[in-house]
Structure formats: structure tokens, C-alpha cells
Short mmCIF file of C-alpha atoms in Angstrom, two decimals:
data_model
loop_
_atom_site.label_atom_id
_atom_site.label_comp_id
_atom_site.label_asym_id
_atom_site.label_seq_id
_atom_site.Cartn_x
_atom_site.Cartn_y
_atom_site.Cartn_z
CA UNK A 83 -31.07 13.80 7.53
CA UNK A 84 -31.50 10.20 7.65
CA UNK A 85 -33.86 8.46 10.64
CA UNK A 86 -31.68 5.42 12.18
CA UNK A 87 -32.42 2.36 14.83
CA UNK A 88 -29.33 1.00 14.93
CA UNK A 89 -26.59 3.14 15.28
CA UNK A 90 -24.19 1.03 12.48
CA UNK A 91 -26.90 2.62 9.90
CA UNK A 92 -25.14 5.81 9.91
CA UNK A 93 -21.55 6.41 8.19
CA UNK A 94 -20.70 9.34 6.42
CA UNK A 95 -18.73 7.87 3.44
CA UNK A 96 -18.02 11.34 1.01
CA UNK A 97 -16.46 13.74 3.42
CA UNK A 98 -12.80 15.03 1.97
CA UNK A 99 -10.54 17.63 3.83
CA UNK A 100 -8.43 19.72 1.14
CA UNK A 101 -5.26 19.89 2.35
CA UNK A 102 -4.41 22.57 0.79
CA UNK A 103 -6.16 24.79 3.29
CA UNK A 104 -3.95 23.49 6.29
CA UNK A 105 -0.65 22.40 5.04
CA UNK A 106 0.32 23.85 1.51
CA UNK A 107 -0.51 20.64 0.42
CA UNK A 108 -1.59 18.72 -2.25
CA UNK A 109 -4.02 16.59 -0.93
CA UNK A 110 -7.39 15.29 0.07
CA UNK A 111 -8.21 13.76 2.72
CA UNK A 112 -11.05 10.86 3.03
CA UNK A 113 -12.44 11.26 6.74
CA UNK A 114 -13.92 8.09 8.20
CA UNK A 115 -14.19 9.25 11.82
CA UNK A 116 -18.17 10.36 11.73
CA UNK A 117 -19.75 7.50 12.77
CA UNK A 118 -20.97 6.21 16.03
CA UNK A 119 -17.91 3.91 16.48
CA UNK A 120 -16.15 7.19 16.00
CA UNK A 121 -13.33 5.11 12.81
CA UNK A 122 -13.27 3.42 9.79
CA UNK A 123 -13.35 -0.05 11.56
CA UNK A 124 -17.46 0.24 12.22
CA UNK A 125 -16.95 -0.92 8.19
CA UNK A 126 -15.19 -4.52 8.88
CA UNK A 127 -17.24 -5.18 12.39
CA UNK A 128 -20.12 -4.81 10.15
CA UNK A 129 -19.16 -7.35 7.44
CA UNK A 130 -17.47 -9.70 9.39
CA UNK A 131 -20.35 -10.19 12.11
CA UNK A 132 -22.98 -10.10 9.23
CA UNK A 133 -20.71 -13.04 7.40
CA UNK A 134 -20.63 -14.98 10.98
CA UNK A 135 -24.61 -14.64 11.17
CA UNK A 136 -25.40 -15.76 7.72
CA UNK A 137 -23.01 -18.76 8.34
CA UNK A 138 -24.37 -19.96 11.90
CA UNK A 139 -21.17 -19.16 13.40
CA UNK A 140 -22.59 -16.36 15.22
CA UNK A 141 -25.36 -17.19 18.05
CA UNK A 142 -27.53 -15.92 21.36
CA UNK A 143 -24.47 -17.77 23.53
CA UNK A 144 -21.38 -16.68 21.50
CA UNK A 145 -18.94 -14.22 23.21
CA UNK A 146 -17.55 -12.23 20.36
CA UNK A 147 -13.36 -12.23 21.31
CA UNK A 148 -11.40 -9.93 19.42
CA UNK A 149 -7.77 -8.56 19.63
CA UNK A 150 -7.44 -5.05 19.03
CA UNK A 151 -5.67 -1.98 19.37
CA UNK A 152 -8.91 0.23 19.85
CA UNK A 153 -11.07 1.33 17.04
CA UNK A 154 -12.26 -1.97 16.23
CA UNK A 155 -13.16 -2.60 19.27
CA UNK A 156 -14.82 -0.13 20.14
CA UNK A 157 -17.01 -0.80 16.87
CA UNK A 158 -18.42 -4.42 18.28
CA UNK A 159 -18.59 -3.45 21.22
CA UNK A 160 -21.42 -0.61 19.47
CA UNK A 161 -22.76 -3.68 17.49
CA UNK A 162 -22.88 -5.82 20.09
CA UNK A 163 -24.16 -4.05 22.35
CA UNK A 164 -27.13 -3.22 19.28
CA UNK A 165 -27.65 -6.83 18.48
CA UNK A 166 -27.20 -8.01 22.14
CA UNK A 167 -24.01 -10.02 21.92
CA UNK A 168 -21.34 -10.47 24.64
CA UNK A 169 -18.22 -8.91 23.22
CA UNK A 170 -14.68 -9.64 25.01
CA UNK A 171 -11.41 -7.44 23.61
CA UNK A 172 -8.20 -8.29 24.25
CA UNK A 173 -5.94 -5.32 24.38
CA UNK A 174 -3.02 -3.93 25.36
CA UNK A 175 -1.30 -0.70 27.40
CA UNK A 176 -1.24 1.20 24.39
CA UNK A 177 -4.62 1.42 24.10
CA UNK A 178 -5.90 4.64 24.81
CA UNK A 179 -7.90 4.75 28.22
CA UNK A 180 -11.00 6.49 26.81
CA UNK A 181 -11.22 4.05 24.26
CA UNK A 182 -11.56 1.27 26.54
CA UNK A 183 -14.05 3.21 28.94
CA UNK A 184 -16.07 3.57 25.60
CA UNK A 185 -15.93 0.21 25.11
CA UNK A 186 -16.56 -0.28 28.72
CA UNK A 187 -19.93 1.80 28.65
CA UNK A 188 -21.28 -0.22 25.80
CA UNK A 189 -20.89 -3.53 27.81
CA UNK A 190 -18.05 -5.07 26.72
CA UNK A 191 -15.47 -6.56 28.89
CA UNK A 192 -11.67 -5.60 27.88
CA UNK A 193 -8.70 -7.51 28.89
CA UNK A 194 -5.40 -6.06 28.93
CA UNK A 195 -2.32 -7.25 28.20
CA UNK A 196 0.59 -5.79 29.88
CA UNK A 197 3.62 -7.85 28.65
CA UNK A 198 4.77 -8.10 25.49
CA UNK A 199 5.95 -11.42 23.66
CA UNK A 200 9.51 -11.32 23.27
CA UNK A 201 9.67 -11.77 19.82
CA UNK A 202 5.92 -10.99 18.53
CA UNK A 203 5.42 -7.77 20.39
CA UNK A 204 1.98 -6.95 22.18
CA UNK A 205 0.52 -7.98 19.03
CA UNK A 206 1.53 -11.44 19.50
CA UNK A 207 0.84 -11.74 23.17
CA UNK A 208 -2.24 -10.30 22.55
CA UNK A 209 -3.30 -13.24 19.94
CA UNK A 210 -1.62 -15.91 21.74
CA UNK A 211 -4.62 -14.81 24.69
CA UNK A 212 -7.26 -14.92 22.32
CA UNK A 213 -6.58 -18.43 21.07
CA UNK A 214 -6.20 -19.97 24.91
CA UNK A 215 -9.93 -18.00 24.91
CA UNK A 216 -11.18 -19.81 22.34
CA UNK A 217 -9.39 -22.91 23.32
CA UNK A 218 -10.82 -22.69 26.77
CA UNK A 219 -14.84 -22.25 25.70
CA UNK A 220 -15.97 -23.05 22.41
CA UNK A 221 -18.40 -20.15 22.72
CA UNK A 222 -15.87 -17.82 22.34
CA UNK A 223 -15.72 -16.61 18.55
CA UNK A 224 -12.97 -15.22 17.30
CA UNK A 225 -13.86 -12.86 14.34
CA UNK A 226 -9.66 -12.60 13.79
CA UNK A 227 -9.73 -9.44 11.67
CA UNK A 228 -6.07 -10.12 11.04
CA UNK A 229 -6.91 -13.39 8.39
CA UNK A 230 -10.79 -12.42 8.25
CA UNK A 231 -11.55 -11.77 4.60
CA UNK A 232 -14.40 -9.76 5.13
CA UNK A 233 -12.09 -6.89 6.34
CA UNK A 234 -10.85 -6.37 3.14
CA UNK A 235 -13.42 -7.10 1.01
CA UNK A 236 -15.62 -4.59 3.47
CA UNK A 237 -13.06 -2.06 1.68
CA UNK A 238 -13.59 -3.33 -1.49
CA UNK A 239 -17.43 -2.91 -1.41
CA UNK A 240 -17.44 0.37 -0.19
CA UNK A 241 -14.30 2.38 0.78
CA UNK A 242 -12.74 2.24 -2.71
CA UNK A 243 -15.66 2.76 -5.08
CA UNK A 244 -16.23 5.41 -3.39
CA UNK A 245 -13.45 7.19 -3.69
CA UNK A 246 -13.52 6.41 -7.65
CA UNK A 247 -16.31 7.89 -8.07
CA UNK A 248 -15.70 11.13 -6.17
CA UNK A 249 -12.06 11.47 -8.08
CA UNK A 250 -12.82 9.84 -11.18
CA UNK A 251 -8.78 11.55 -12.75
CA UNK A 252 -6.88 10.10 -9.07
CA UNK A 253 -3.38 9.32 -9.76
CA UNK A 254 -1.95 8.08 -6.26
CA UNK A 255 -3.89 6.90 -3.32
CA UNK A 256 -2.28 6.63 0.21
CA UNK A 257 -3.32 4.10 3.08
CA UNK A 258 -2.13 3.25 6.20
CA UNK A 259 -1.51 -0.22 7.25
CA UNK A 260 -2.71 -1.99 10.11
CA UNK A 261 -4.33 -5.35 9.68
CA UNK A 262 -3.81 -3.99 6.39
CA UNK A 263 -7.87 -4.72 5.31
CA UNK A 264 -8.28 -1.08 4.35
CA UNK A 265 -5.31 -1.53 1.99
CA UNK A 266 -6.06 -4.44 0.49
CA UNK A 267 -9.61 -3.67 0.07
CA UNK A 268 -8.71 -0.52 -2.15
CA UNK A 269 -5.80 -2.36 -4.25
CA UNK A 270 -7.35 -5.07 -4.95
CA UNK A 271 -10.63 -2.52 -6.30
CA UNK A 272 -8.08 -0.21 -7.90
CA UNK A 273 -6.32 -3.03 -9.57
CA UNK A 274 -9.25 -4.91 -10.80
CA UNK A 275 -10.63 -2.26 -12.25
CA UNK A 276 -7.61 -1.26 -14.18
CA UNK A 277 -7.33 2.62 -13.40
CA UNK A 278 -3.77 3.55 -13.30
CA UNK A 279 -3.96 4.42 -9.75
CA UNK A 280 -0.89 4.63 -7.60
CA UNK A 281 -1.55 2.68 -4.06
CA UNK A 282 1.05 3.42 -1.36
CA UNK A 283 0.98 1.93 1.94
CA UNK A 284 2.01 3.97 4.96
CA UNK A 285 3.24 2.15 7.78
CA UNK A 286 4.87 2.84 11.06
CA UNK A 287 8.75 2.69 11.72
CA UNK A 288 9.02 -0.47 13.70
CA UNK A 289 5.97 -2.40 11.96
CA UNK A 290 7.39 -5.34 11.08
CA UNK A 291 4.86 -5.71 8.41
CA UNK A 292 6.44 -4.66 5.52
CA UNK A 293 9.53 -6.73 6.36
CA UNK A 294 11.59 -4.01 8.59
CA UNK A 295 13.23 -4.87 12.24
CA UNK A 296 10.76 -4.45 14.37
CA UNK A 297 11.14 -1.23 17.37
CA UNK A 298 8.78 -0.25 20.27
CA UNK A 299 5.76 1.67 18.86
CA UNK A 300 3.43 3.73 21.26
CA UNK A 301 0.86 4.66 18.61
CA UNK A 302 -1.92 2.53 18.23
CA UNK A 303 -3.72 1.66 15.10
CA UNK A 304 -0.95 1.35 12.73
CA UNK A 305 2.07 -0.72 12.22
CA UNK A 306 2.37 -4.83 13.41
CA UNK A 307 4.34 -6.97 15.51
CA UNK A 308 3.58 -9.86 13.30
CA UNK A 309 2.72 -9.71 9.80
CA UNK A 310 -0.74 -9.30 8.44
CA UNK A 311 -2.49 -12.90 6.68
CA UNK A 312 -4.26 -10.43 4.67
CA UNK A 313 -1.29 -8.83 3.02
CA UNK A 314 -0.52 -9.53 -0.54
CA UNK A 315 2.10 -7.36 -1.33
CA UNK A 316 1.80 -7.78 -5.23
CA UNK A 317 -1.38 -4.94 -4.87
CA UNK A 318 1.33 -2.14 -3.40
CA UNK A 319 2.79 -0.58 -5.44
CA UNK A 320 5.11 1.46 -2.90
CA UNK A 321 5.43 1.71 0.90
CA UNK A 322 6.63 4.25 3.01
CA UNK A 323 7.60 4.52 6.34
CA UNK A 324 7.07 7.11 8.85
CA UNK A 325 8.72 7.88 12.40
CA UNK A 326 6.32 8.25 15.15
CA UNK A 327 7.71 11.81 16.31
CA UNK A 328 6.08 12.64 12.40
CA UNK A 329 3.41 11.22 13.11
CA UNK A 330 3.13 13.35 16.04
CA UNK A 331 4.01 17.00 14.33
CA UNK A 332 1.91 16.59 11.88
CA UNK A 333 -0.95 15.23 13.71
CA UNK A 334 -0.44 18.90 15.35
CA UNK A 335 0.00 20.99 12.45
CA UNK A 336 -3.67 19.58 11.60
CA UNK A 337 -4.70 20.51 15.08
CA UNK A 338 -3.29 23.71 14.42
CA UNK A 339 -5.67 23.75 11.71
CA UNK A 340 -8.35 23.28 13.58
CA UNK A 341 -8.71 19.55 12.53
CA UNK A 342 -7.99 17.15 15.06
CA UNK A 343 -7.49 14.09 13.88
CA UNK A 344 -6.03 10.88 15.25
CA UNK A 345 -2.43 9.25 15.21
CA UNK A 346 -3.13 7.11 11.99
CA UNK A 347 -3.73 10.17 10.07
CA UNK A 348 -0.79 11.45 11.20
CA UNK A 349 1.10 8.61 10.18
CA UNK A 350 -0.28 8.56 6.86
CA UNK A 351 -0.34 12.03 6.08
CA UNK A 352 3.29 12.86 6.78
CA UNK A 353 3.67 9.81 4.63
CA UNK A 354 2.19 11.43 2.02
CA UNK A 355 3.07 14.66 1.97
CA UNK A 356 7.01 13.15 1.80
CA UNK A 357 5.95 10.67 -0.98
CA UNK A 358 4.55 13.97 -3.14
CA UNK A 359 7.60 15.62 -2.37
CA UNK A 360 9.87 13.51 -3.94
CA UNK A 361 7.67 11.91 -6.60
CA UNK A 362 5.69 14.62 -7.76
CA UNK A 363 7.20 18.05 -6.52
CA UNK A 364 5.92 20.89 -8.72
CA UNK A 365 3.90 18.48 -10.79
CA UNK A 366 -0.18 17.88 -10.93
CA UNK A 367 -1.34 15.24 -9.20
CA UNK A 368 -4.67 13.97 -8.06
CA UNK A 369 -3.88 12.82 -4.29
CA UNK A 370 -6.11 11.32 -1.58
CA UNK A 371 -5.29 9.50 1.69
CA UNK A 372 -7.48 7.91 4.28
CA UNK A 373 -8.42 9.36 7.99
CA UNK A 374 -9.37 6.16 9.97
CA UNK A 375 -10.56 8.16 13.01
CA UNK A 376 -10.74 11.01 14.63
CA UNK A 377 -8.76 13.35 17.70
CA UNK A 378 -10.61 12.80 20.66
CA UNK A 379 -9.45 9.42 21.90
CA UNK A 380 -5.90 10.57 21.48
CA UNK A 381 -6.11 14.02 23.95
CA UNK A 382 -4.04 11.69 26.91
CA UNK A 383 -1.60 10.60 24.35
CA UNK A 384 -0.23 12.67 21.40
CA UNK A 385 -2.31 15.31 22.10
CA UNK A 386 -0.82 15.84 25.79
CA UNK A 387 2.45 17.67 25.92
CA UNK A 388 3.52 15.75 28.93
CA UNK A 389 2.98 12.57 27.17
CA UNK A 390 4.84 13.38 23.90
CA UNK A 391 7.92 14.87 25.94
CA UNK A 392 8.47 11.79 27.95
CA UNK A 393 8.66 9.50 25.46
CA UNK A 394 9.99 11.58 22.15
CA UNK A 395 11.61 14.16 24.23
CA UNK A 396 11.11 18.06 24.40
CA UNK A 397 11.87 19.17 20.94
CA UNK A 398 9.04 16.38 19.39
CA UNK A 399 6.76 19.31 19.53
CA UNK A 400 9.30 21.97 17.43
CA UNK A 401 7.18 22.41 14.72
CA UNK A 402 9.99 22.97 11.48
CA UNK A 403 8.81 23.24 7.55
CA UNK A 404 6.93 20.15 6.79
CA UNK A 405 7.68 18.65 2.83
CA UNK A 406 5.09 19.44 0.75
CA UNK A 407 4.44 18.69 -2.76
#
């Protein structure tokens, strides 16, 4: 086991779930939950506070501002709280309230936006905050992992190679999309190296990200009210969309399973297992998707009956036959 002193030293970056075991399925899934900021974010905190350090950006009287949903923040708020920073998020009622106590206990302050803009969503109330922040004190720095290229090119360092080298034959990779760093970090690595890999973007119904009409989305991590700056869409080659009631049934059947995982992986695993379904039913196919986090945060949310029933109704929770490949 390795020895640490700062807790951002330990990820665990080869962990794969076969689906097979849980859902019939033909799939593996890439778990980036086991690290001390609990998600696959602790990856992008890291490289974009490292980039503001090297570049002088970063100093003893910054306030790191950030706007996010919850896994993020709760990885600078770790890093921080490590390197002694003052970290401020801006967030917003979706966020999960033991995500912001954990942010809470590590020092940072969170703000909380309870409106929405009219036409941008939380999203875009939530940004239109962090610039009268920054507009307000010039010691506020906003990383903005929305246009920060060090989100995706943390990806592209680490996320994607590794899965290349664990599944040297992959045919079709599957990524949800948020601020959309995760997928552009791995199609811009799968692309450059010139594998015939197949990268499909999951995204929520509502996300406007992809180009659809945006809806109300209770979910956090996945899906925008404004579109990403990092988004190239030339590196996807397919996207998929996937109701939040889905997200929700199979985020259970995986409990079911004994793996409790959060609502991205939900999202992006029903998003799969549909995609395989129709493109590669009966066929062989080397499949992986990514796990940004784990279940815990989510046990007030989609993991509480109560919760799911008010705002999907009573029958979310009637498990039917999921599509499998």
C-alpha cells in the first residue's frame, strides 16, 4: 500500500466492474470514485490548480471561486484545504446536502443559488455569481472548469491512456458529459492516437449541450444549461440521451447488485447498455464506460424512495427488463 501526505496522492486509476455480473451486460465499468474527493473531478482540481501555481495566478491571498454542481467542489475544497487556500463554491439546490457539508468540513465556504436564470438555467445563474465575485475582488480566482483546458487535457494525461492500456482490442467507449473535460480528454487521446475506438457521449435529457431544448434536471453532475467552451463536437462520434427516471432504475439495479454508485453512472450506463442494444446486439464488442463517483452522496436523493416518488412519481422505482446487449 502506498504511504501518502497529501491526500490528492492517492487515486485508484485501474479498477473495472464487469457488468456482466450485475446486469447481463456487456460491459466494463472504469470506477473513479476511490479517492479522497470521493469522484473523478480530484483529476482536473489537480491540474488546473497546479497550472494556476506554475503561472503565478495562484497565491497565499487568492480565494479559489468555483461553480459547481458537487464533485468538483468538493475536490478543492480537499486541495485547498491541503495546500491552505481559501476555496469559495458557488452552487445550487441541486446539490446534494452531504456534499456541501463535506465541503463545509474541509473549510470551504459554499454559496447557494436558489433561482434559476430564465433562460441559462442554474448553470447560468450560477456563473453569472461567480463573475460579479471576481468582478468585486481581484483576489478571487476563478479556475472556470467550464473553458479551463487543463480539465481536459487532465483526461488526456491520464484517464484515457489508461484505459488503452488495460483494453488494448476496445471498440466503443462511453462518457458522460458534464463540462464535458472527461470527454474531450479521452477523444481527443483516442483520436490522436488513431485506434478505431468508438467515443459516445451520454448526456442528460434536458442538457442543452448537445443542442436539445433544454427541461428541468434534478440530477447533478451531468447535463448543462449552457453549452460547454470545451466541447468540440468533431471528437464524438455519437451521443445519446438518457431520461432521468433511467438514470434512476438503473442506478438501482446496480444497487441491487450490491454496487452503489452515483447518478452519473446511472446516466451513462443506461446509455450504454441502450447504445449496445441497438448497435451491437448479439455481436462481440469490447465496451467500457466511466463511473465519475460513487453512491453515498446520493442516499437523500435517488437513493430515497420518498425523493424519487415526488418528483418521477410512484412507478419510477418499477424495475422492468433493462436492454442489454
Amino acid at each position: 500500500m502506498p504511504v501518502i501526505s497529501v491526500p490528492e496522492d492517492f487515486h485508484t486509476d485501474d479498477l473495472y466492474v464487469d457488468l456482466r455480473s450485475v446486469l447481463d451486460a456487456p460491459l466494463y465499468l472504469k470506477c473513479e470514485g476511490f479517492n479522497f474527493a470521493g469522484s473523478i473531478k480530484l483529476k482536473a482540481a489537480r491540474s488546473m490548480i497546479a497550472d494556476a501555481e506554475r503561472n503565478g495566478l495562484l497565491t497565499a491571498d487568492s480565494v479559489i471561486v468555483e461553480s459547481s454542481s458537487g464533485n468538483l467542489g468538493v475536490a478543492l475544497s480537499m486541495i485547498a484545504a491541503s495546500r491552505g487556500y481559501q476555496f469559495l463554491c458557488v452552487t445550487d439546490t441541486r446539490c446534494n446536502l452531504n456534499t456541501r457539508r463535506l465541503m463545509e468540513a474541509m473549510g470551504a465556504r459554499v454559496h447557494t443559488i436558489t433561482e434559476p436564470d430564465p433562460e441559462a438555467g442554474f448553470l447560468g445563474a450560477r456563473l453569472d455569481h461567480v463573475r460579479q465575485l471576481c468582478a468585486s475582488d481581484n483576489r478571487h480566482l476563478w479556475l472556470n472548469q467550464y473553458a479551463n483546458p487543463c480539465n481536459w487535457q487532465a483526461h488526456y494525461r491520464s484517464t484515457a491512456p489508461s484505459i488503452a492500456e488495460r483494453f488494448p482490442d476496445l471498440d466503443v467507449l462511453f462518457v458522460g458529459a458534464g463540462t464535458t473535460g472527461t470527454l474531450m480528454g479521452c477523444a481527443r487521446y483516442f483520436k490522436d492516437s488513431g485506434r478505431p475506438v468508438t467515443v459516445v457521449a451520454v448526456d442528460s435529457v434536458g442538457s442543452v449541450t448537445f443542442g436539445g431544448p433544454p427541461a428541468p434536471r434534478m440530477i447533478p453532475g451531468l447535463g448543462s444549461g449552457v453549452r460547454p467552451p470545451l466541447l468540440d463536437r468533431s471528437f464524438v462520434d455519437e451521443v445519446v440521451l438518457v431520461p432521468e427516471i433511467d438514470t434512476i432504475r438503473v442506478a438501482h439495479r446496480l444497487a441491487a447488485g450490491g454496487f452503489l454508485f452515483g447518478g452519473s453512472t446511472g446516466t451513462v450506463v443506461s446509455g450504454a447498455l441502450g447504445w449496445l442494444a441497438e448497435h451491437r446486439g448479439g455481436g462481440r464488442c469490447t465496451a467500457v464506460a466511466i463511473s465519475p463517483d460513487l453512491g453515498e452522496r446520493y442516499l437523500d436523493s435517488i437513493y430515497q424512495s420518498n425523493w424519487v416518488s415526488d418528483i418521477y412519481g410512484a412507478h419510477a422505482l418499477e424495475l422492468g427488463p433493462l436492454r442489454t446487449g
